[in-house]
Short mmCIF file of C-alpha atoms and ligand atoms in Angstrom, two decimals:
data_model
loop_
_atom_site.label_atom_id
_atom_site.label_comp_id
_atom_site.label_asym_id
_atom_site.label_seq_id
_atom_site.Cartn_x
_atom_site.Cartn_y
_atom_site.Cartn_z
CA MET A 1 108.26 43.55 -69.93
CA ASN A 2 111.40 42.95 -71.67
CA ASP A 3 114.93 42.49 -70.43
CA GLN A 4 115.67 45.90 -72.17
CA GLN A 5 112.98 47.57 -70.72
CA ARG A 6 114.07 46.31 -67.23
CA GLN A 7 117.64 47.70 -67.55
CA LYS A 8 117.57 50.41 -70.05
CA ARG A 9 116.50 53.36 -68.27
CA PHE A 10 116.43 53.09 -64.63
CA TRP A 11 119.80 53.64 -62.67
CA HIS A 12 119.44 50.30 -59.72
CA PRO A 13 120.65 52.53 -56.52
CA MET A 14 124.00 50.37 -55.28
CA GLY A 15 124.42 48.57 -58.26
CA SER A 16 126.76 48.79 -61.56
CA ALA A 17 125.51 51.32 -64.38
CA ALA A 18 128.57 49.64 -66.23
CA ALA A 19 127.23 49.62 -70.08
CA GLY A 20 127.54 45.68 -70.35
CA HIS A 21 126.24 45.29 -67.16
CA CYS A 22 123.27 42.76 -66.93
CA GLY A 23 122.87 41.17 -63.68
CA SER A 24 119.95 39.32 -62.95
CA THR A 25 116.95 41.28 -61.70
CA VAL A 26 114.17 40.11 -59.81
CA VAL A 27 110.95 41.87 -60.53
CA ILE A 28 108.17 41.43 -57.29
CA ALA A 29 104.75 42.51 -58.26
CA ARG A 30 103.06 41.72 -55.24
CA GLY A 31 103.31 41.76 -51.09
CA ASP A 32 101.56 40.00 -48.40
CA GLY A 33 102.23 39.33 -45.01
CA ASN A 34 105.29 37.67 -44.34
CA TYR A 35 105.54 36.94 -48.05
CA ILE A 36 106.45 38.42 -51.55
CA PHE A 37 105.52 37.26 -55.13
CA ASP A 38 107.25 37.99 -58.26
CA ILE A 39 105.78 38.60 -61.55
CA GLU A 40 105.58 35.11 -62.43
CA GLY A 41 103.71 34.58 -59.04
CA HIS A 42 106.43 32.37 -57.12
CA ARG A 43 106.37 33.19 -53.74
CA THR A 44 108.86 33.64 -51.49
CA LEU A 45 109.10 34.38 -47.83
CA ASP A 46 110.71 37.77 -47.32
CA ALA A 47 113.51 37.16 -45.32
CA VAL A 48 114.81 40.72 -45.66
CA GLY A 49 111.71 42.87 -44.93
CA GLY A 50 111.98 45.09 -47.69
CA LEU A 51 114.97 46.64 -46.64
CA TRP A 52 114.91 45.73 -43.13
CA ASN A 53 111.74 47.85 -43.02
CA VAL A 54 108.98 45.95 -43.67
CA ASN A 55 108.23 45.49 -40.05
CA VAL A 56 104.63 44.82 -40.02
CA GLY A 57 104.53 42.39 -42.90
CA HIS A 58 103.06 43.57 -46.53
CA ASN A 59 99.57 44.42 -47.20
CA ARG A 60 98.64 45.11 -43.58
CA PRO A 61 94.62 46.08 -43.93
CA GLU A 62 95.17 48.77 -40.77
CA VAL A 63 97.47 50.27 -42.48
CA LYS A 64 96.24 50.52 -45.70
CA SER A 65 92.84 51.75 -44.87
CA ALA A 66 94.58 54.54 -42.46
CA ILE A 67 96.46 55.80 -45.54
CA ALA A 68 93.62 55.40 -47.62
CA ARG A 69 91.16 57.60 -45.15
CA GLN A 70 93.83 60.73 -44.67
CA MET A 71 94.31 60.37 -48.89
CA ASP A 72 90.59 61.49 -48.89
CA GLU A 73 90.63 63.49 -46.17
CA LEU A 74 93.82 65.47 -47.01
CA SER A 75 96.70 64.02 -49.20
CA TYR A 76 99.14 66.70 -48.80
CA CYS A 77 100.10 69.44 -46.45
CA GLN A 78 103.00 71.16 -45.88
CA THR A 79 104.38 71.86 -42.01
CA PHE A 80 106.79 75.00 -42.20
CA ASP A 81 106.41 77.52 -39.46
CA GLY A 82 102.86 78.33 -38.93
CA VAL A 83 100.76 75.52 -40.84
CA ALA A 84 100.18 72.02 -39.52
CA HIS A 85 97.29 69.11 -39.77
CA PRO A 86 96.21 66.94 -37.09
CA ARG A 87 98.45 63.71 -37.94
CA VAL A 88 101.61 65.48 -37.59
CA TYR A 89 100.57 66.57 -33.94
CA GLU A 90 99.08 63.15 -33.24
CA LEU A 91 102.36 60.92 -34.44
CA ALA A 92 104.45 63.70 -33.00
CA ASP A 93 102.99 63.27 -29.90
CA ARG A 94 103.27 59.22 -29.62
CA LEU A 95 106.68 59.12 -30.55
CA CYS A 96 107.61 61.88 -27.15
CA ALA A 97 105.26 59.06 -25.35
CA MET A 98 107.32 55.95 -26.72
CA PHE A 99 110.67 57.63 -26.03
CA LYS A 100 109.72 59.07 -22.65
CA GLN A 101 112.03 56.99 -20.79
CA GLU A 102 114.82 58.40 -23.32
CA ASP A 103 113.79 61.75 -21.89
CA MET A 104 113.01 62.61 -26.01
CA GLN A 105 110.66 66.01 -26.41
CA ARG A 106 110.73 67.18 -29.52
CA VAL A 107 111.03 65.71 -33.15
CA MET A 108 111.71 66.77 -36.67
CA PHE A 109 110.44 64.86 -39.40
CA GLY A 110 111.82 63.55 -42.81
CA SER A 111 111.26 61.18 -45.45
CA GLY A 112 113.96 58.59 -44.58
CA GLY A 113 117.08 57.49 -42.75
CA SER A 114 119.38 59.43 -44.71
CA ASP A 115 116.93 62.85 -43.77
CA ALA A 116 116.90 62.20 -40.23
CA VAL A 117 121.04 61.38 -40.05
CA GLU A 118 121.25 65.11 -42.13
CA THR A 119 118.88 66.34 -39.25
CA ALA A 120 120.56 64.80 -36.66
CA LEU A 121 124.12 66.07 -37.81
CA LYS A 122 122.89 69.86 -38.43
CA MET A 123 121.03 70.27 -36.06
CA ALA A 124 123.75 68.92 -33.26
CA ARG A 125 125.65 71.68 -35.16
CA GLN A 126 123.05 74.12 -34.07
CA TYR A 127 122.61 72.81 -30.71
CA TRP A 128 126.50 73.91 -30.10
CA ILE A 129 126.39 77.15 -31.71
CA ALA A 130 122.77 77.31 -29.27
CA ALA A 131 124.62 76.61 -26.37
CA GLY A 132 128.04 78.93 -26.77
CA GLU A 133 130.08 76.34 -28.17
CA PRO A 134 130.85 76.92 -31.50
CA ALA A 135 134.01 75.25 -32.31
CA ARG A 136 132.23 72.13 -31.26
CA THR A 137 131.54 71.01 -35.29
CA LYS A 138 133.60 67.06 -35.43
CA PHE A 139 131.92 64.15 -35.40
CA LEU A 140 133.10 60.43 -34.40
CA SER A 141 132.01 57.40 -35.88
CA LEU A 142 132.37 53.92 -36.20
CA ARG A 143 134.08 52.00 -39.05
CA ASN A 144 131.92 50.12 -40.91
CA GLY A 145 129.29 52.33 -40.15
CA TYR A 146 126.36 53.29 -42.15
CA HIS A 147 124.23 56.22 -41.81
CA GLY A 148 122.91 56.98 -45.03
CA VAL A 149 123.80 58.96 -48.25
CA HIS A 150 123.28 62.40 -47.60
CA PHE A 151 127.03 64.45 -48.03
CA GLY A 152 126.42 64.13 -44.36
CA GLY A 153 125.99 60.67 -43.96
CA THR A 154 128.73 59.71 -46.43
CA SER A 155 131.46 61.82 -44.51
CA ILE A 156 130.54 60.14 -40.94
CA GLY A 157 130.27 56.34 -42.88
CA GLY A 158 132.82 53.93 -42.36
CA SER A 159 133.06 51.99 -45.68
CA GLY A 160 135.08 53.98 -48.36
CA VAL A 161 132.95 52.28 -51.08
CA PHE A 162 130.39 55.05 -50.22
CA GLN A 163 132.81 57.74 -50.62
CA TYR A 164 134.96 56.57 -53.43
CA ASN A 165 133.17 58.86 -56.01
CA HIS A 166 131.38 60.98 -54.05
CA GLY A 167 134.53 63.42 -52.58
CA PRO A 168 135.16 65.49 -51.74
CA LEU A 169 133.49 65.01 -48.26
CA LEU A 170 132.57 66.89 -44.56
CA PRO A 171 135.70 68.07 -42.60
CA GLY A 172 135.92 66.90 -39.18
CA CYS A 173 134.25 63.45 -39.32
CA VAL A 174 136.67 61.08 -37.39
CA LEU A 175 136.38 57.57 -37.50
CA LEU A 176 137.19 54.68 -34.41
CA ASP A 177 137.13 51.27 -34.29
CA THR A 178 134.10 49.08 -34.31
CA PRO A 179 133.45 46.73 -30.86
CA TRP A 180 133.39 43.81 -33.44
CA LEU A 181 134.83 40.44 -31.47
CA TYR A 182 134.93 38.74 -34.76
CA ARG A 183 137.35 41.06 -36.37
CA ASN A 184 138.78 43.88 -34.39
CA PRO A 185 142.76 45.12 -34.61
CA TRP A 186 143.42 44.08 -30.95
CA ARG A 187 142.54 40.43 -32.52
CA CYS A 188 140.79 40.77 -29.34
CA GLN A 189 138.18 38.14 -28.32
CA ASP A 190 137.37 39.00 -24.55
CA PRO A 191 133.81 41.50 -24.75
CA ASP A 192 135.46 43.51 -21.92
CA GLU A 193 138.95 43.79 -22.78
CA LEU A 194 137.61 45.28 -26.89
CA VAL A 195 135.48 47.46 -24.56
CA ALA A 196 138.18 48.87 -23.07
CA HIS A 197 140.47 49.12 -26.28
CA CYS A 198 137.48 50.93 -27.59
CA ILE A 199 136.57 53.32 -25.16
CA GLY A 200 140.75 53.57 -25.03
CA GLN A 201 141.11 54.53 -28.27
CA MET A 202 138.16 57.14 -28.11
CA GLU A 203 139.51 59.12 -25.20
CA GLU A 204 142.61 59.37 -26.99
CA THR A 205 140.98 60.31 -30.00
CA ILE A 206 138.66 63.21 -27.72
CA ALA A 207 142.02 64.15 -25.95
CA PHE A 208 143.70 64.81 -29.53
CA HIS A 209 141.54 66.49 -31.34
CA GLY A 210 140.25 68.43 -28.10
CA ALA A 211 136.73 68.28 -26.55
CA HIS A 212 135.84 71.30 -27.19
CA THR A 213 136.28 70.64 -31.04
CA ILE A 214 133.50 67.65 -30.92
CA ALA A 215 129.76 68.05 -31.45
CA ALA A 216 128.56 64.58 -31.37
CA PHE A 217 129.62 60.87 -31.47
CA ILE A 218 126.96 58.78 -33.52
CA ALA A 219 126.54 54.95 -33.99
CA GLU A 220 124.30 52.08 -34.99
CA PRO A 221 123.36 50.40 -31.61
CA VAL A 222 123.61 47.39 -33.69
CA GLN A 223 125.14 48.27 -37.02
CA GLY A 224 123.69 46.84 -39.94
CA ALA A 225 124.83 47.66 -43.53
CA GLY A 226 127.93 47.08 -42.00
CA GLY A 227 127.33 43.34 -41.60
CA VAL A 228 124.96 43.16 -38.35
CA ILE A 229 127.84 44.11 -36.00
CA VAL A 230 126.84 43.55 -32.34
CA PRO A 231 128.89 45.25 -29.52
CA PRO A 232 129.85 43.61 -26.51
CA ALA A 233 126.89 44.27 -24.07
CA ALA A 234 129.10 46.65 -21.75
CA TYR A 235 129.93 49.36 -25.06
CA TRP A 236 127.39 51.52 -25.00
CA ASP A 237 126.99 52.38 -21.33
CA SER A 238 131.12 52.86 -21.76
CA VAL A 239 130.53 55.45 -24.86
CA ARG A 240 127.89 57.53 -23.05
CA ARG A 241 129.65 57.65 -20.07
CA VAL A 242 132.43 59.10 -22.03
CA CYS A 243 130.53 61.53 -23.93
CA ASP A 244 129.13 62.56 -20.53
CA ARG A 245 132.92 63.49 -19.39
CA SER A 246 133.74 65.46 -22.27
CA GLY A 247 130.23 66.84 -22.80
CA ILE A 248 129.97 65.46 -26.40
CA LEU A 249 126.34 64.88 -27.90
CA LEU A 250 125.22 61.03 -28.19
CA ILE A 251 123.30 60.23 -31.19
CA ALA A 252 121.81 57.16 -31.89
CA ASP A 253 121.09 55.78 -36.01
CA GLU A 254 118.32 53.76 -34.65
CA VAL A 255 116.96 53.63 -38.53
CA VAL A 256 117.23 50.45 -38.39
CA THR A 257 117.00 48.88 -34.81
CA GLY A 258 114.32 51.47 -33.93
CA PHE A 259 110.80 50.16 -33.25
CA GLY A 260 111.49 47.04 -32.03
CA ARG A 261 114.29 45.10 -34.21
CA THR A 262 116.77 44.42 -32.21
CA GLY A 263 114.05 43.29 -29.13
CA SER A 264 113.56 46.27 -27.76
CA MET A 265 111.82 48.97 -28.65
CA LEU A 266 115.20 50.50 -29.42
CA GLY A 267 117.82 48.96 -29.74
CA SER A 268 119.51 51.70 -27.36
CA ARG A 269 117.15 50.73 -25.03
CA GLY A 270 118.54 47.23 -25.39
CA PHE A 271 121.62 47.87 -23.94
CA GLY A 272 120.17 50.18 -21.40
CA VAL A 273 121.34 53.88 -22.62
CA ALA A 274 119.45 57.31 -23.27
CA PRO A 275 120.90 59.16 -26.39
CA ASP A 276 120.56 62.88 -26.95
CA ILE A 277 119.32 62.68 -29.87
CA LEU A 278 117.69 59.33 -31.82
CA CYS A 279 117.33 58.50 -35.79
CA LEU A 280 114.51 57.14 -37.14
CA ALA A 281 113.10 55.75 -40.47
CA LYS A 282 112.38 52.29 -42.08
CA GLY A 283 110.32 50.67 -39.38
CA ILE A 284 108.47 54.37 -38.23
CA SER A 285 105.99 53.54 -41.30
CA ALA A 286 107.17 49.57 -41.84
CA GLY A 287 107.71 50.92 -45.73
CA TYR A 288 104.23 51.66 -46.54
CA VAL A 289 104.94 55.25 -47.12
CA PRO A 290 108.75 56.61 -46.91
CA LEU A 291 109.18 58.44 -43.71
CA GLY A 292 112.04 60.12 -41.63
CA ALA A 293 111.90 61.07 -38.02
CA THR A 294 115.19 62.60 -35.71
CA MET A 295 114.32 63.12 -31.92
CA PHE A 296 115.85 65.05 -29.53
CA ASN A 297 115.95 64.86 -25.40
CA HIS A 298 115.47 68.03 -22.92
CA ARG A 299 119.47 69.13 -23.34
CA VAL A 300 118.95 69.70 -26.77
CA ALA A 301 115.18 71.00 -27.13
CA HIS A 302 116.24 73.31 -24.13
CA ALA A 303 119.20 74.99 -25.53
CA ILE A 304 118.02 75.59 -28.90
CA GLU A 305 114.78 77.14 -27.74
CA ASN A 306 116.69 79.25 -25.64
CA GLY A 307 119.28 80.25 -27.91
CA ASP A 308 120.48 83.39 -28.34
CA GLY A 309 120.35 86.08 -31.88
CA PHE A 310 119.52 83.09 -34.76
CA SER A 311 120.56 80.48 -32.99
CA HIS A 312 116.62 79.31 -32.40
CA THR A 313 115.56 79.26 -35.91
CA ILE A 314 115.63 76.27 -37.55
CA MET A 315 116.53 77.29 -41.00
CA HIS A 316 115.82 73.17 -42.12
CA GLY A 317 113.68 71.25 -43.03
CA TYR A 318 111.42 69.07 -46.33
CA THR A 319 108.50 70.02 -48.22
CA TYR A 320 107.98 66.19 -47.35
CA SER A 321 108.38 67.11 -43.60
CA GLY A 322 105.68 65.50 -41.73
CA HIS A 323 103.69 64.14 -44.43
CA PRO A 324 100.06 63.27 -44.20
CA LEU A 325 99.89 59.86 -46.09
CA ALA A 326 103.13 59.31 -44.11
CA CYS A 327 102.12 60.55 -40.31
CA ALA A 328 98.83 58.38 -40.77
CA ALA A 329 100.81 55.32 -41.96
CA ALA A 330 102.89 55.11 -38.85
CA LEU A 331 100.24 55.75 -36.54
CA ALA A 332 98.43 52.94 -37.89
CA VAL A 333 102.30 50.71 -37.87
CA LEU A 334 102.74 52.03 -34.33
CA ASP A 335 99.55 50.71 -32.93
CA ILE A 336 100.48 47.25 -34.53
CA VAL A 337 103.89 47.25 -33.44
CA GLU A 338 102.70 47.94 -30.22
CA ARG A 339 98.90 45.70 -29.84
CA GLU A 340 101.46 42.77 -31.55
CA ALA A 341 104.66 43.33 -29.37
CA LEU A 342 106.30 42.83 -32.21
CA PRO A 343 109.66 43.94 -29.92
CA ALA A 344 109.41 40.76 -27.72
CA ASN A 345 108.47 38.35 -31.40
CA ALA A 346 111.69 39.81 -32.86
CA GLY A 347 113.46 38.91 -29.24
CA ARG A 348 111.71 35.58 -29.24
CA VAL A 349 111.65 34.27 -32.74
CA GLY A 350 115.13 36.03 -33.86
CA GLN A 351 116.97 34.08 -30.65
CA HIS A 352 115.28 31.00 -32.13
CA LEU A 353 116.89 31.62 -35.50
CA PHE A 354 120.61 32.62 -34.47
CA GLU A 355 119.76 29.00 -32.51
CA ARG A 356 118.55 27.16 -35.58
CA LEU A 357 121.48 29.16 -37.67
CA LEU A 358 124.49 28.47 -34.99
CA PRO A 359 125.24 25.22 -36.34
CA LEU A 360 126.23 26.20 -39.69
CA LYS A 361 129.23 27.45 -38.45
CA ARG A 362 130.17 23.96 -37.31
CA GLU A 363 128.92 22.18 -40.33
CA PHE A 364 130.41 24.70 -43.33
CA GLU A 365 133.85 25.47 -43.44
CA THR A 366 132.92 28.31 -45.83
CA VAL A 367 130.83 29.61 -42.81
CA GLY A 368 132.92 31.61 -40.30
CA ASP A 369 130.37 33.74 -38.32
CA VAL A 370 126.92 33.57 -37.59
CA ARG A 371 125.44 36.70 -35.31
CA GLY A 372 122.94 38.86 -34.53
CA LYS A 373 120.25 40.23 -31.99
CA GLY A 374 116.59 40.54 -32.41
CA LEU A 375 115.72 39.80 -36.08
CA MET A 376 119.22 41.25 -37.33
CA LEU A 377 120.98 38.25 -38.38
CA ALA A 378 124.16 37.52 -40.66
CA LEU A 379 126.49 35.11 -41.87
CA GLU A 380 129.80 35.64 -42.60
CA LEU A 381 131.53 33.84 -45.61
CA VAL A 382 135.56 32.85 -45.19
CA ALA A 383 137.99 31.67 -47.11
CA ASP A 384 140.11 30.01 -44.27
CA LYS A 385 137.98 29.70 -41.09
CA ALA A 386 140.86 29.32 -38.61
CA GLY A 387 142.44 32.86 -40.14
CA ARG A 388 139.29 34.63 -40.24
CA THR A 389 140.25 34.91 -43.70
CA PRO A 390 137.44 37.23 -45.63
CA LEU A 391 135.73 35.29 -48.62
CA ASP A 392 136.74 37.37 -51.88
CA SER A 393 132.77 38.58 -52.53
CA ALA A 394 134.24 38.32 -56.25
CA GLU A 395 133.58 34.83 -56.12
CA GLY A 396 130.31 35.66 -56.05
CA VAL A 397 129.40 32.70 -53.23
CA ALA A 398 127.19 34.97 -51.03
CA ALA A 399 125.39 35.64 -54.11
CA ARG A 400 125.05 32.05 -55.63
CA ILE A 401 124.09 31.57 -51.76
CA ALA A 402 121.10 33.74 -52.13
CA GLU A 403 120.18 32.91 -55.38
CA THR A 404 119.84 29.32 -54.44
CA ALA A 405 117.75 30.22 -51.30
CA ARG A 406 115.32 32.32 -53.11
CA LYS A 407 114.69 29.44 -55.79
CA ARG A 408 114.04 27.86 -53.41
CA GLY A 409 110.97 29.91 -51.49
CA VAL A 410 113.74 32.17 -48.86
CA PHE A 411 114.46 35.72 -49.83
CA VAL A 412 117.62 36.90 -48.16
CA ARG A 413 120.39 39.17 -49.03
CA ALA A 414 123.86 38.91 -49.53
CA MET A 415 126.00 41.93 -49.06
CA THR A 416 129.95 41.35 -50.12
CA ASN A 417 130.85 37.94 -48.21
CA LYS A 418 128.09 38.21 -46.04
CA ILE A 419 124.29 36.71 -46.26
CA VAL A 420 122.02 39.18 -43.68
CA ILE A 421 118.43 38.71 -42.54
CA SER A 422 115.86 41.14 -41.70
CA PRO A 423 112.58 39.79 -41.94
CA PRO A 424 109.16 41.34 -40.50
CA LEU A 425 108.94 41.46 -37.08
CA THR A 426 105.91 39.34 -37.38
CA LEU A 427 108.01 36.19 -38.57
CA THR A 428 106.67 32.95 -36.80
CA LEU A 429 108.41 30.30 -35.29
CA ASP A 430 107.89 28.02 -38.24
CA GLU A 431 109.23 30.40 -40.72
CA ALA A 432 111.97 30.94 -38.79
CA ASP A 433 113.09 26.96 -39.27
CA VAL A 434 112.22 27.36 -43.33
CA ILE A 435 115.05 30.32 -43.30
CA ALA A 436 117.30 27.92 -41.32
CA ARG A 437 116.67 24.73 -43.23
CA THR A 438 116.68 26.82 -46.60
CA LEU A 439 120.14 28.44 -46.02
CA ARG A 440 121.23 24.92 -45.21
CA GLU A 441 120.22 23.33 -48.44
CA ALA A 442 121.69 26.69 -50.31
CA LEU A 443 125.20 26.00 -48.53
CA GLN A 444 124.92 22.39 -49.35
CA THR A 445 125.05 23.26 -52.63
CA GLU A 446 128.05 25.48 -53.31
C1 PLP B 1 121.59 53.00 -40.02
C2 PLP B 1 121.22 54.15 -41.26
N1 PLP B 1 120.97 54.94 -41.39
C3 PLP B 1 120.75 55.35 -42.61
C4 PLP B 1 120.30 55.12 -43.58
C5 PLP B 1 119.72 55.70 -44.50
O1 PLP B 1 118.16 54.91 -44.50
P1 PLP B 1 117.34 55.76 -46.47
O2 PLP B 1 117.95 54.55 -47.19
O3 PLP B 1 116.27 55.59 -45.99
O4 PLP B 1 117.81 57.27 -46.49
C6 PLP B 1 120.28 53.63 -43.47
C7 PLP B 1 120.17 52.58 -44.63
O5 PLP B 1 119.70 51.14 -44.80
C8 PLP B 1 120.63 52.45 -41.91
O6 PLP B 1 120.63 51.45 -42.03
#
C-alpha cells in the first residue's frame, strides 16, 4: 500500500480534505487485548481504546464466537413493526434489567451514537406531542458538548467547528455554560459556587424562553470530545431538580460514559441521578459491531404508548435497528463488562493513572490542567500557566507529543491543545504506569 493509495480515495472523518493536505496516517492492521499493531508490526498500547469504545479490549474470543454463531444462524433481520429475532429481545431485556434503577423501560436501537442522539431528540418531541404540550420543541445543551454529527446532534453541539460547514441548523437549540472549574465565564474556582452560577443561568434561560417551549435538556455526564470536562459533584442533581420543577425532560448522552468508563455503570448513576432518556453506543458493543441504543423511562414510555391519534405511532427507525450481529456482540460484551467488573476496574485504575499524571502539572510549564474520572482523562496544554491561556493548537504541540508517545509505544489522542486518554476498561495498573511514564518522556522532548 503506497501513500497515494492511502490518501487519494478516502476522506478521513474529522480531517482536512484540502488538495495539498498530507498529514501522516497510522495504518493499524491488528488488535489484541489492550494493544494494536500497525502494518509494520509495531505494538502500541491502545490508550484511546479505539475511539473511547473498545472497552473490553481487542480480539476477545467470547465476542468473536458470539458474532460467528449469530452469523451462522441469521446474519440480518429487520425489526420494523411485526418482525424481530431472539437476540434483539434478549438485549432489550438485558438493558432494561441493567438500568432498572433508572426506571428504563423501553429501548430503540440504531447503529451508533449519532443515531442514539437523533432518536432521543425526535422521541423527546414526540413525547410532548403525546403528552399534549406540542409547543415544547426547544433543546437546552452545554457549550463544549458533543452529541454526534446528525443534524440534531450538530445543532445542539457546543463547539462551533462542527457547525461552520453545515448550516442552517435546527432552530430552538440553546447553549448553556459548561460546569467547568478550569475555564468558566465567572472565573469561579469553587465547585459549589460554580454549580450555583450554572444553575442560575439555566433557570434564567428557562424563564426567558418559557418552560412551556422547552422539550429537553441534554448533556454528557462527563464531557468527552469537548476536552474531558468533569462537572462538580452537585451539578447533575441540581440539573435534575430544575428539570423536575419545569417539567423538562433530562437526556443523558452516555455514548462515552455508558457501561463503566467513569467508574460506574452509567456516568449519571455515578452522580446519583436518573435521566428520563439515555443515549448509549460505543461501549455497548465495544466496537466489535456498530450499535447504538436509546432508552426511555416509564414517564416517556407511558405517555407515548398512551398517546392520542398519531402520537403513539413510531415513524422512526433504521434498516439496521437491532442488527442481529450487533445484538449478539453486545450480549457477549455486556457479559464481560459484568463478569470482569469493568466499571470498578475503570474507577480503580483510572484513579491510579490520574495520580500518576497529576505531577506532570507541576513538572511542565505547558501542562495547565490534568483532569478526568475513571478511565477518561486529559492533559490540557497552555501557553501561560498562571493566565490559563490555551496553547494555540496550530503550534501542533499536542500532536507532536502524541506522535512521540506513539513512537514510544503508547497511542493517545491529540485534540486541539489536549491530550486525551480513554483506554480499554481492562487496563492494568502496570499499563497505567506505562502511559504516565511515556507521556512524561514525550513532554520532556518538547
Ligand atoms: C457523547 C457523544 N455522543 C454522541 C457521539 C456520536 O457517536 P457516533 O460517532 O457513534 O455517531 C459521540 C461520539 O464520540 C459522543 O462522544
